PDB file of C-alpha atoms in Angstrom:
ATOM      1  CA  MET A   1      -9.289  49.502 -80.838  1.00 52.00           C
ATOM      2  CA  LEU A   2     -13.017  49.427 -80.090  1.00 57.00           C
ATOM      3  CA  PRO A   3     -14.462  52.315 -78.058  1.00 68.00           C
ATOM      4  CA  ILE A   4     -15.174  51.604 -74.399  1.00 77.00           C
ATOM      5  CA  ASN A   5     -18.860  51.080 -73.654  1.00 86.00           C
ATOM      6  CA  TYR A   6     -19.547  52.391 -70.164  1.00 88.00           C
ATOM      7  CA  LYS A   7     -23.229  51.425 -70.397  1.00 92.00           C
ATOM      8  CA  ILE A   8     -22.709  47.667 -70.045  1.00 95.00           C
ATOM      9  CA  PRO A   9     -23.883  46.740 -66.533  1.00 96.00           C
ATOM     10  CA  ASP A  10     -21.213  45.049 -64.406  1.00 98.00           C
ATOM     11  CA  PRO A  11     -19.444  43.517 -67.419  1.00 97.00           C
ATOM     12  CA  GLU A  12     -17.542  40.265 -67.431  1.00 97.00           C
ATOM     13  CA  LEU A  13     -13.999  40.052 -68.747  1.00 97.00           C
ATOM     14  CA  SER A  14     -13.365  40.150 -72.463  1.00 96.00           C
ATOM     15  CA  GLU A  15     -11.509  37.311 -74.128  1.00 97.00           C
ATOM     16  CA  LEU A  16      -8.387  39.483 -74.043  1.00 97.00           C
ATOM     17  CA  GLY A  17      -8.929  40.015 -70.331  1.00 97.00           C
ATOM     18  CA  ARG A  18      -9.115  36.271 -69.758  1.00 98.00           C
ATOM     19  CA  GLN A  19      -5.883  35.786 -71.679  1.00 98.00           C
ATOM     20  CA  GLN A  20      -4.246  38.472 -69.546  1.00 98.00           C
ATOM     21  CA  CYS A  21      -5.408  36.634 -66.421  1.00 98.00           C
ATOM     22  CA  GLN A  22      -3.670  33.492 -67.623  1.00 98.00           C
ATOM     23  CA  GLN A  23      -0.480  35.492 -68.138  1.00 98.00           C
ATOM     24  CA  LEU A  24      -0.879  36.999 -64.675  1.00 98.00           C
ATOM     25  CA  SER A  25      -1.367  33.567 -63.137  1.00 98.00           C
ATOM     26  CA  GLN A  26       1.847  32.279 -64.674  1.00 98.00           C
ATOM     27  CA  ASN A  27       3.759  35.412 -63.682  1.00 97.00           C
ATOM     28  CA  LEU A  28       2.648  35.187 -60.051  1.00 96.00           C
ATOM     29  CA  ARG A  29       3.629  31.535 -59.799  1.00 95.00           C
ATOM     30  CA  GLU A  30       7.069  32.308 -61.200  1.00 95.00           C
ATOM     31  CA  LYS A  31       7.875  35.730 -59.758  1.00 94.00           C
ATOM     32  CA  LEU A  32       5.844  36.365 -56.611  1.00 94.00           C
ATOM     33  CA  PRO A  33       8.348  36.362 -53.740  1.00 93.00           C
ATOM     34  CA  LYS A  34       8.080  33.028 -51.941  1.00 88.00           C
ATOM     35  CA  ASP A  35       8.494  34.622 -48.517  1.00 91.00           C
ATOM     36  CA  LEU A  36       5.363  36.782 -48.831  1.00 93.00           C
ATOM     37  CA  ASP A  37       3.295  34.178 -46.945  1.00 94.00           C
ATOM     38  CA  VAL A  38      -0.049  35.196 -48.451  1.00 97.00           C
ATOM     39  CA  GLY A  39      -2.898  34.295 -46.114  1.00 98.00           C
ATOM     40  CA  LEU A  40      -5.922  35.916 -47.754  1.00 98.00           C
ATOM     41  CA  ILE A  41      -7.214  37.162 -51.100  1.00 98.00           C
ATOM     42  CA  LEU A  42      -9.697  40.035 -51.122  1.00 98.00           C
ATOM     43  CA  CYS A  43     -11.609  41.120 -54.195  1.00 98.00           C
ATOM     44  CA  SER A  44     -14.218  43.584 -55.299  1.00 98.00           C
ATOM     45  CA  PRO A  45     -17.640  41.898 -55.642  1.00 98.00           C
ATOM     46  CA  MET A  46     -17.913  43.080 -59.246  1.00 98.00           C
ATOM     47  CA  ARG A  47     -17.963  40.387 -61.908  1.00 98.00           C
ATOM     48  CA  ARG A  48     -14.718  41.300 -63.666  1.00 98.00           C
ATOM     49  CA  THR A  49     -12.705  41.284 -60.450  1.00 98.00           C
ATOM     50  CA  CYS A  50     -14.286  38.047 -59.249  1.00 98.00           C
ATOM     51  CA  GLU A  51     -13.474  36.488 -62.611  1.00 98.00           C
ATOM     52  CA  THR A  52      -9.915  37.839 -62.427  1.00 98.00           C
ATOM     53  CA  ALA A  53      -9.468  36.422 -58.937  1.00 98.00           C
ATOM     54  CA  MET A  54     -10.636  32.980 -59.997  1.00 98.00           C
ATOM     55  CA  LEU A  55      -8.747  32.821 -63.298  1.00 98.00           C
ATOM     56  CA  ALA A  56      -5.471  34.250 -62.015  1.00 98.00           C
ATOM     57  CA  LEU A  57      -5.490  33.006 -58.426  1.00 98.00           C
ATOM     58  CA  GLY A  58      -8.214  30.395 -57.968  1.00 98.00           C
ATOM     59  CA  ASP A  59      -6.165  27.243 -58.538  1.00 97.00           C
ATOM     60  CA  TRP A  60      -3.184  28.607 -56.616  1.00 97.00           C
ATOM     61  CA  ALA A  61      -5.401  29.627 -53.700  1.00 97.00           C
ATOM     62  CA  ALA A  62      -7.053  26.204 -53.623  1.00 97.00           C
ATOM     63  CA  GLU A  63      -3.663  24.464 -53.594  1.00 96.00           C
ATOM     64  CA  LYS A  64      -2.511  26.540 -50.630  1.00 96.00           C
ATOM     65  CA  GLY A  65      -5.824  26.711 -48.788  1.00 97.00           C
ATOM     66  CA  ILE A  66      -6.051  30.496 -49.083  1.00 98.00           C
ATOM     67  CA  PRO A  67      -9.598  31.895 -48.800  1.00 98.00           C
ATOM     68  CA  ILE A  68     -10.967  34.390 -51.319  1.00 98.00           C
ATOM     69  CA  GLN A  69     -13.358  36.956 -49.849  1.00 98.00           C
ATOM     70  CA  ALA A  70     -15.348  39.688 -51.573  1.00 98.00           C
ATOM     71  CA  HIS A  71     -15.582  43.108 -49.902  1.00 98.00           C
ATOM     72  CA  ALA A  72     -17.556  46.137 -51.082  1.00 98.00           C
ATOM     73  CA  ASP A  73     -14.814  48.611 -50.127  1.00 98.00           C
ATOM     74  CA  TRP A  74     -12.760  47.424 -53.101  1.00 98.00           C
ATOM     75  CA  GLN A  75     -15.360  48.147 -55.815  1.00 98.00           C
ATOM     76  CA  GLU A  76     -14.771  50.722 -58.563  1.00 98.00           C
ATOM     77  CA  ASN A  77     -15.339  54.461 -58.146  1.00 96.00           C
ATOM     78  CA  SER A  78     -18.126  55.680 -60.394  1.00 94.00           C
ATOM     79  CA  ALA A  79     -21.857  54.984 -60.519  1.00 94.00           C
ATOM     80  CA  LYS A  80     -21.860  54.277 -64.256  1.00 93.00           C
ATOM     81  CA  PRO A  81     -23.472  50.955 -65.211  1.00 95.00           C
ATOM     82  CA  CYS A  82     -20.059  49.411 -65.909  1.00 96.00           C
ATOM     83  CA  ASP A  83     -18.841  50.394 -62.434  1.00 97.00           C
ATOM     84  CA  THR A  84     -21.959  49.366 -60.516  1.00 97.00           C
ATOM     85  CA  GLY A  85     -22.221  45.804 -59.294  1.00 98.00           C
ATOM     86  CA  SER A  86     -24.924  43.197 -59.775  1.00 98.00           C
ATOM     87  CA  PRO A  87     -27.265  41.903 -57.062  1.00 97.00           C
ATOM     88  CA  LEU A  88     -25.163  39.915 -54.655  1.00 96.00           C
ATOM     89  CA  ALA A  89     -27.141  36.692 -54.939  1.00 96.00           C
ATOM     90  CA  SER A  90     -26.537  36.450 -58.679  1.00 97.00           C
ATOM     91  CA  VAL A  91     -22.793  37.094 -58.400  1.00 98.00           C
ATOM     92  CA  ALA A  92     -22.423  34.670 -55.502  1.00 97.00           C
ATOM     93  CA  ALA A  93     -24.122  31.970 -57.563  1.00 98.00           C
ATOM     94  CA  GLU A  94     -21.759  32.667 -60.457  1.00 98.00           C
ATOM     95  CA  PHE A  95     -18.637  32.439 -58.267  1.00 98.00           C
ATOM     96  CA  PRO A  96     -19.339  29.804 -55.600  1.00 98.00           C
ATOM     97  CA  LYS A  97     -15.689  29.533 -54.514  1.00 98.00           C
ATOM     98  CA  ILE A  98     -15.626  33.164 -53.372  1.00 98.00           C
ATOM     99  CA  ASP A  99     -16.927  33.998 -49.900  1.00 98.00           C
ATOM    100  CA  PHE A 100     -19.472  36.828 -50.203  1.00 98.00           C
ATOM    101  CA  SER A 101     -20.604  36.729 -46.575  1.00 98.00           C
ATOM    102  CA  HIS A 102     -18.504  39.792 -45.683  1.00 98.00           C
ATOM    103  CA  VAL A 103     -19.986  42.081 -48.362  1.00 98.00           C
ATOM    104  CA  ASP A 104     -21.881  45.088 -47.026  1.00 98.00           C
ATOM    105  CA  PRO A 105     -25.614  44.310 -47.494  1.00 97.00           C
ATOM    106  CA  VAL A 106     -26.130  47.737 -49.086  1.00 98.00           C
ATOM    107  CA  TYR A 107     -24.050  46.624 -52.099  1.00 98.00           C
ATOM    108  CA  PRO A 108     -24.347  47.430 -55.019  1.00 98.00           C
ATOM    109  CA  ASP A 109     -26.106  50.686 -54.066  1.00 97.00           C
ATOM    110  CA  LYS A 110     -23.999  53.813 -54.617  1.00 96.00           C
ATOM    111  CA  THR A 111     -26.651  56.473 -55.094  1.00 94.00           C
ATOM    112  CA  SER A 112     -29.177  56.318 -52.241  1.00 95.00           C
ATOM    113  CA  PRO A 113     -28.568  57.671 -48.726  1.00 95.00           C
ATOM    114  CA  ALA A 114     -27.963  54.083 -47.588  1.00 97.00           C
ATOM    115  CA  GLY A 115     -25.158  53.674 -50.115  1.00 97.00           C
ATOM    116  CA  GLU A 116     -23.564  57.071 -49.512  1.00 96.00           C
ATOM    117  CA  LYS A 117     -20.310  55.492 -48.318  1.00 96.00           C
ATOM    118  CA  TYR A 118     -19.782  54.156 -51.853  1.00 98.00           C
ATOM    119  CA  SER A 119     -20.951  57.239 -53.759  1.00 97.00           C
ATOM    120  CA  TYR A 120     -18.870  58.833 -56.492  1.00 96.00           C
ATOM    121  CA  VAL A 121     -17.894  61.834 -54.382  1.00 97.00           C
ATOM    122  CA  LYS A 122     -14.320  62.716 -53.471  1.00 97.00           C
ATOM    123  CA  GLU A 123     -14.889  62.887 -49.715  1.00 97.00           C
ATOM    124  CA  HIS A 124     -16.598  59.501 -49.616  1.00 98.00           C
ATOM    125  CA  LEU A 125     -14.086  57.843 -51.929  1.00 98.00           C
ATOM    126  CA  LEU A 126     -11.119  59.009 -49.867  1.00 97.00           C
ATOM    127  CA  GLU A 127     -12.777  57.804 -46.684  1.00 97.00           C
ATOM    128  CA  ARG A 128     -13.522  54.451 -48.334  1.00 98.00           C
ATOM    129  CA  ALA A 129      -9.849  54.166 -49.215  1.00 98.00           C
ATOM    130  CA  GLN A 130      -8.888  54.776 -45.594  1.00 97.00           C
ATOM    131  CA  SER A 131     -11.528  52.286 -44.464  1.00 97.00           C
ATOM    132  CA  SER A 132     -10.059  49.632 -46.749  1.00 98.00           C
ATOM    133  CA  LEU A 133      -6.539  50.361 -45.485  1.00 97.00           C
ATOM    134  CA  ARG A 134      -7.628  50.237 -41.847  1.00 96.00           C
ATOM    135  CA  ASP A 135      -9.204  46.866 -42.518  1.00 97.00           C
ATOM    136  CA  LEU A 136      -5.977  45.563 -44.069  1.00 97.00           C
ATOM    137  CA  TYR A 137      -3.831  47.042 -41.311  1.00 96.00           C
ATOM    138  CA  GLY A 138      -5.866  45.334 -38.605  1.00 96.00           C
ATOM    139  CA  ARG A 139      -5.849  41.870 -40.152  1.00 97.00           C
ATOM    140  CA  PRO A 140      -3.649  39.078 -38.778  1.00 97.00           C
ATOM    141  CA  GLU A 141      -2.413  37.778 -42.149  1.00 97.00           C
ATOM    142  CA  LYS A 142       1.189  38.666 -43.030  1.00 96.00           C
ATOM    143  CA  ALA A 143       0.410  39.299 -46.706  1.00 98.00           C
ATOM    144  CA  ILE A 144      -2.878  39.864 -48.519  1.00 98.00           C
ATOM    145  CA  ILE A 145      -3.612  39.951 -52.234  1.00 98.00           C
ATOM    146  CA  VAL A 146      -6.265  42.460 -53.312  1.00 98.00           C
ATOM    147  CA  VAL A 147      -8.071  42.275 -56.650  1.00 98.00           C
ATOM    148  CA  SER A 148      -9.600  45.692 -57.233  1.00 98.00           C
ATOM    149  CA  HIS A 149      -9.991  48.316 -59.972  1.00 98.00           C
ATOM    150  CA  SER A 150      -7.569  50.672 -61.668  1.00 97.00           C
ATOM    151  CA  GLY A 151      -9.541  53.837 -60.939  1.00 96.00           C
ATOM    152  CA  PHE A 152      -9.970  53.134 -57.238  1.00 98.00           C
ATOM    153  CA  MET A 153      -6.394  51.976 -56.799  1.00 98.00           C
ATOM    154  CA  ARG A 154      -4.902  54.935 -58.644  1.00 97.00           C
ATOM    155  CA  GLN A 155      -7.174  57.875 -57.847  1.00 96.00           C
ATOM    156  CA  VAL A 156      -7.896  57.285 -54.176  1.00 97.00           C
ATOM    157  CA  LEU A 157      -5.516  54.682 -52.770  1.00 97.00           C
ATOM    158  CA  THR A 158      -1.994  54.668 -54.248  1.00 98.00           C
ATOM    159  CA  GLY A 159      -1.529  57.249 -57.021  1.00 97.00           C
ATOM    160  CA  ASP A 160      -0.067  54.475 -59.203  1.00 98.00           C
ATOM    161  CA  TRP A 161      -1.313  53.296 -62.589  1.00 97.00           C
ATOM    162  CA  PHE A 162      -2.660  49.772 -62.985  1.00 97.00           C
ATOM    163  CA  PHE A 163      -3.300  48.536 -66.497  1.00 97.00           C
ATOM    164  CA  ASN A 164      -5.525  45.473 -66.839  1.00 96.00           C
ATOM    165  CA  ALA A 165      -4.185  42.420 -64.966  1.00 97.00           C
ATOM    166  CA  ASP A 166      -1.054  44.226 -63.790  1.00 98.00           C
ATOM    167  CA  TYR A 167      -0.062  44.221 -60.134  1.00 98.00           C
ATOM    168  CA  ARG A 168       2.104  46.025 -57.613  1.00 98.00           C
ATOM    169  CA  ILE A 169       3.390  45.054 -54.166  1.00 98.00           C
ATOM    170  CA  TYR A 170       3.163  47.391 -51.172  1.00 98.00           C
ATOM    171  CA  ASP A 171       3.957  47.622 -47.499  1.00 97.00           C
ATOM    172  CA  PHE A 172       2.346  50.095 -45.154  1.00 97.00           C
ATOM    173  CA  ALA A 173       4.351  53.307 -45.007  1.00 95.00           C
ATOM    174  CA  GLU A 174       5.567  54.518 -41.647  1.00 92.00           C
ATOM    175  CA  ARG A 175       3.332  57.182 -40.166  1.00 83.00           C
ATOM    176  CA  ALA A 176       4.714  60.413 -38.798  1.00 75.00           C
ATOM    177  CA  ASP A 177       3.748  61.390 -35.267  1.00 73.00           C
ATOM    178  CA  GLY A 178       0.237  62.785 -35.141  1.00 73.00           C
ATOM    179  CA  VAL A 179      -0.726  61.497 -38.600  1.00 77.00           C
ATOM    180  CA  ASP A 180      -3.775  59.240 -38.557  1.00 87.00           C
ATOM    181  CA  LYS A 181      -4.049  58.461 -42.263  1.00 93.00           C
ATOM    182  CA  LEU A 182      -2.592  55.222 -43.549  1.00 96.00           C
ATOM    183  CA  ALA A 183      -0.538  55.113 -46.736  1.00 95.00           C
ATOM    184  CA  LEU A 184       1.256  52.499 -48.807  1.00 97.00           C
ATOM    185  CA  LYS A 185       4.862  52.274 -49.976  1.00 97.00           C
ATOM    186  CA  GLN A 186       5.536  50.297 -53.131  1.00 97.00           C
ATOM    187  CA  TRP A 187       8.273  47.703 -53.395  1.00 97.00           C
ATOM    188  CA  ASP A 188      11.102  48.507 -55.792  1.00 96.00           C
ATOM    189  CA  LEU A 189      10.428  45.120 -57.407  1.00 94.00           C
ATOM    190  CA  THR A 190       7.265  46.426 -59.061  1.00 97.00           C
ATOM    191  CA  LYS A 191       7.952  50.168 -58.897  1.00 95.00           C
ATOM    192  CA  SER A 192      10.971  49.987 -61.180  1.00 92.00           C
ATOM    193  CA  GLY A 193       9.443  47.628 -63.715  1.00 91.00           C
ATOM    194  CA  HIS A 194       6.216  49.308 -64.856  1.00 95.00           C
ATOM    195  CA  GLY A 195       4.290  47.018 -62.483  1.00 97.00           C
ATOM    196  CA  GLY A 196       4.732  43.310 -61.903  1.00 97.00           C
ATOM    197  CA  MET A 197       3.640  42.505 -65.455  1.00 98.00           C
ATOM    198  CA  GLY A 198       5.494  45.473 -66.937  1.00 97.00           C
ATOM    199  CA  TRP A 199       2.304  46.850 -68.486  1.00 97.00           C
ATOM    200  CA  SER A 200       1.597  50.041 -66.517  1.00 97.00           C
ATOM    201  CA  TRP A 201       2.806  53.631 -66.633  1.00 96.00           C
ATOM    202  CA  ASP A 202       5.288  54.684 -63.955  1.00 94.00           C
ATOM    203  CA  GLU A 203       3.821  58.183 -63.679  1.00 94.00           C
ATOM    204  CA  VAL A 204       2.420  58.895 -60.209  1.00 95.00           C
ATOM    205  CA  VAL A 205      -0.740  60.993 -59.889  1.00 95.00           C
ATOM    206  CA  GLU A 206      -1.924  63.026 -56.940  1.00 96.00           C
ATOM    207  CA  ILE A 207      -4.526  61.139 -54.943  1.00 96.00           C
ATOM    208  CA  GLY A 208      -7.972  62.713 -55.220  1.00 96.00           C
ATOM    209  CA  VAL A 209      -7.297  64.775 -58.350  1.00 93.00           C
ATOM    210  CA  GLY A 210     -10.173  64.664 -60.824  1.00 89.00           C
ATOM    211  CA  LEU A 211     -12.716  63.271 -58.378  1.00 94.00           C
ATOM    212  CA  PRO A 212     -16.032  65.145 -58.085  1.00 94.00           C
ATOM    213  CA  GLU A 213     -16.681  67.267 -55.019  1.00 94.00           C
ATOM    214  CA  HIS A 214     -20.410  66.579 -55.289  1.00 89.00           C
ATOM    215  CA  ALA A 215     -22.626  63.814 -56.631  1.00 83.00           C
ATOM    216  CA  LEU A 216     -22.948  63.674 -60.415  1.00 74.00           C
ATOM    217  CA  PRO A 217     -25.451  61.829 -62.584  1.00 68.00           C
ATOM    218  CA  PRO A 218     -23.904  58.525 -63.760  1.00 58.00           C
ATOM    219  CA  THR A 219     -23.540  59.913 -67.296  1.00 60.00           C
ATOM    220  CA  GLU A 220     -21.421  62.887 -66.227  1.00 59.00           C
ATOM    221  CA  GLU A 221     -17.728  63.070 -65.420  1.00 60.00           C
ATOM    222  CA  GLU A 222     -15.880  65.695 -63.420  1.00 54.00           C
ATOM    223  CA  PRO A 223     -13.516  67.566 -65.788  1.00 56.00           C
ATOM    224  CA  LEU A 224      -9.904  66.572 -65.213  1.00 53.00           C
ATOM    225  CA  PRO A 225      -7.313  69.240 -64.424  1.00 51.00           C
ATOM    226  CA  PRO A 226      -4.873  70.064 -67.249  1.00 48.00           C
ATOM    227  CA  GLY A 227      -2.198  67.423 -67.724  1.00 50.00           C
ATOM    228  CA  VAL A 228      -4.065  64.647 -65.909  1.00 54.00           C
ATOM    229  CA  ARG A 229      -4.656  61.559 -68.041  1.00 60.00           C
ATOM    230  CA  PRO A 230      -8.097  59.928 -68.095  1.00 57.00           C
ATOM    231  CA  ASN A 231      -8.696  56.326 -66.958  1.00 54.00           C
TER     232      ASN A 231
END
C-alpha cells in the first residue's frame, strides 16, 4: 500500500476510488430501500466528493430528477492541502451538473477570520456539525443523501466509521426535553452490516475526541488519546 500524501491539494479520486464508486452505484440501485423517497443530494464542494456524487449517483439522480447541491458545511475537517478545497469557479466548471450556488462564498478558506466557521478547531467543527444537522432537519425533503468525508462524519457528526465509498442510513434521534442539540440514529440495515457496502468498522468513537482545542498549522496534528485509531 502506498503512503498517503496529505500535500496534494484537493485531490481527485484514484482509479480505485472510481471503481469503488461504480460498486456503490450498483449497490444503491439494488439495495437502497425504495420507500426512502430521496428528494435531494448534498455534497461537499471538494473534488473527490463531487466526483463521488457524479459517479455513484449522477445517472440515478438525473433519471429521477433529483438535484445535487454542494454545501461548504460538508467539507472535510483539517486545513491540510488534501482537505482544503479549490476555488469555487474551477470546481463548478469541472462539475457542471452540480449546483454550487448555495456554497458559502468564503469557501475554501479555513484559516482566516472570515473562514473561522470552517477552521480545524474542535469548537468550530462541532458547531459546523450542528449547523449541517439543523439545515437537514429544516428541509422539506423526506430523505436526503449526503456525500461528505470520513473524518467529518465520524469525528464530529456520527461517531461511526466510513471507509471510502461506504454509506450508512440515519434518522434524526428523538431529543430529550431541554436538549437543543440534534443527533442521528443509524438504521439497523447498515449498523449491523459494517455499513451499506460492508467495508467499514463497527466500532463507535466518541464525537470530538482527538480534535484540536486550538488552531494548528496545517502540518500538525493533535495527538490522539490512547486507544483511538487514526483516520
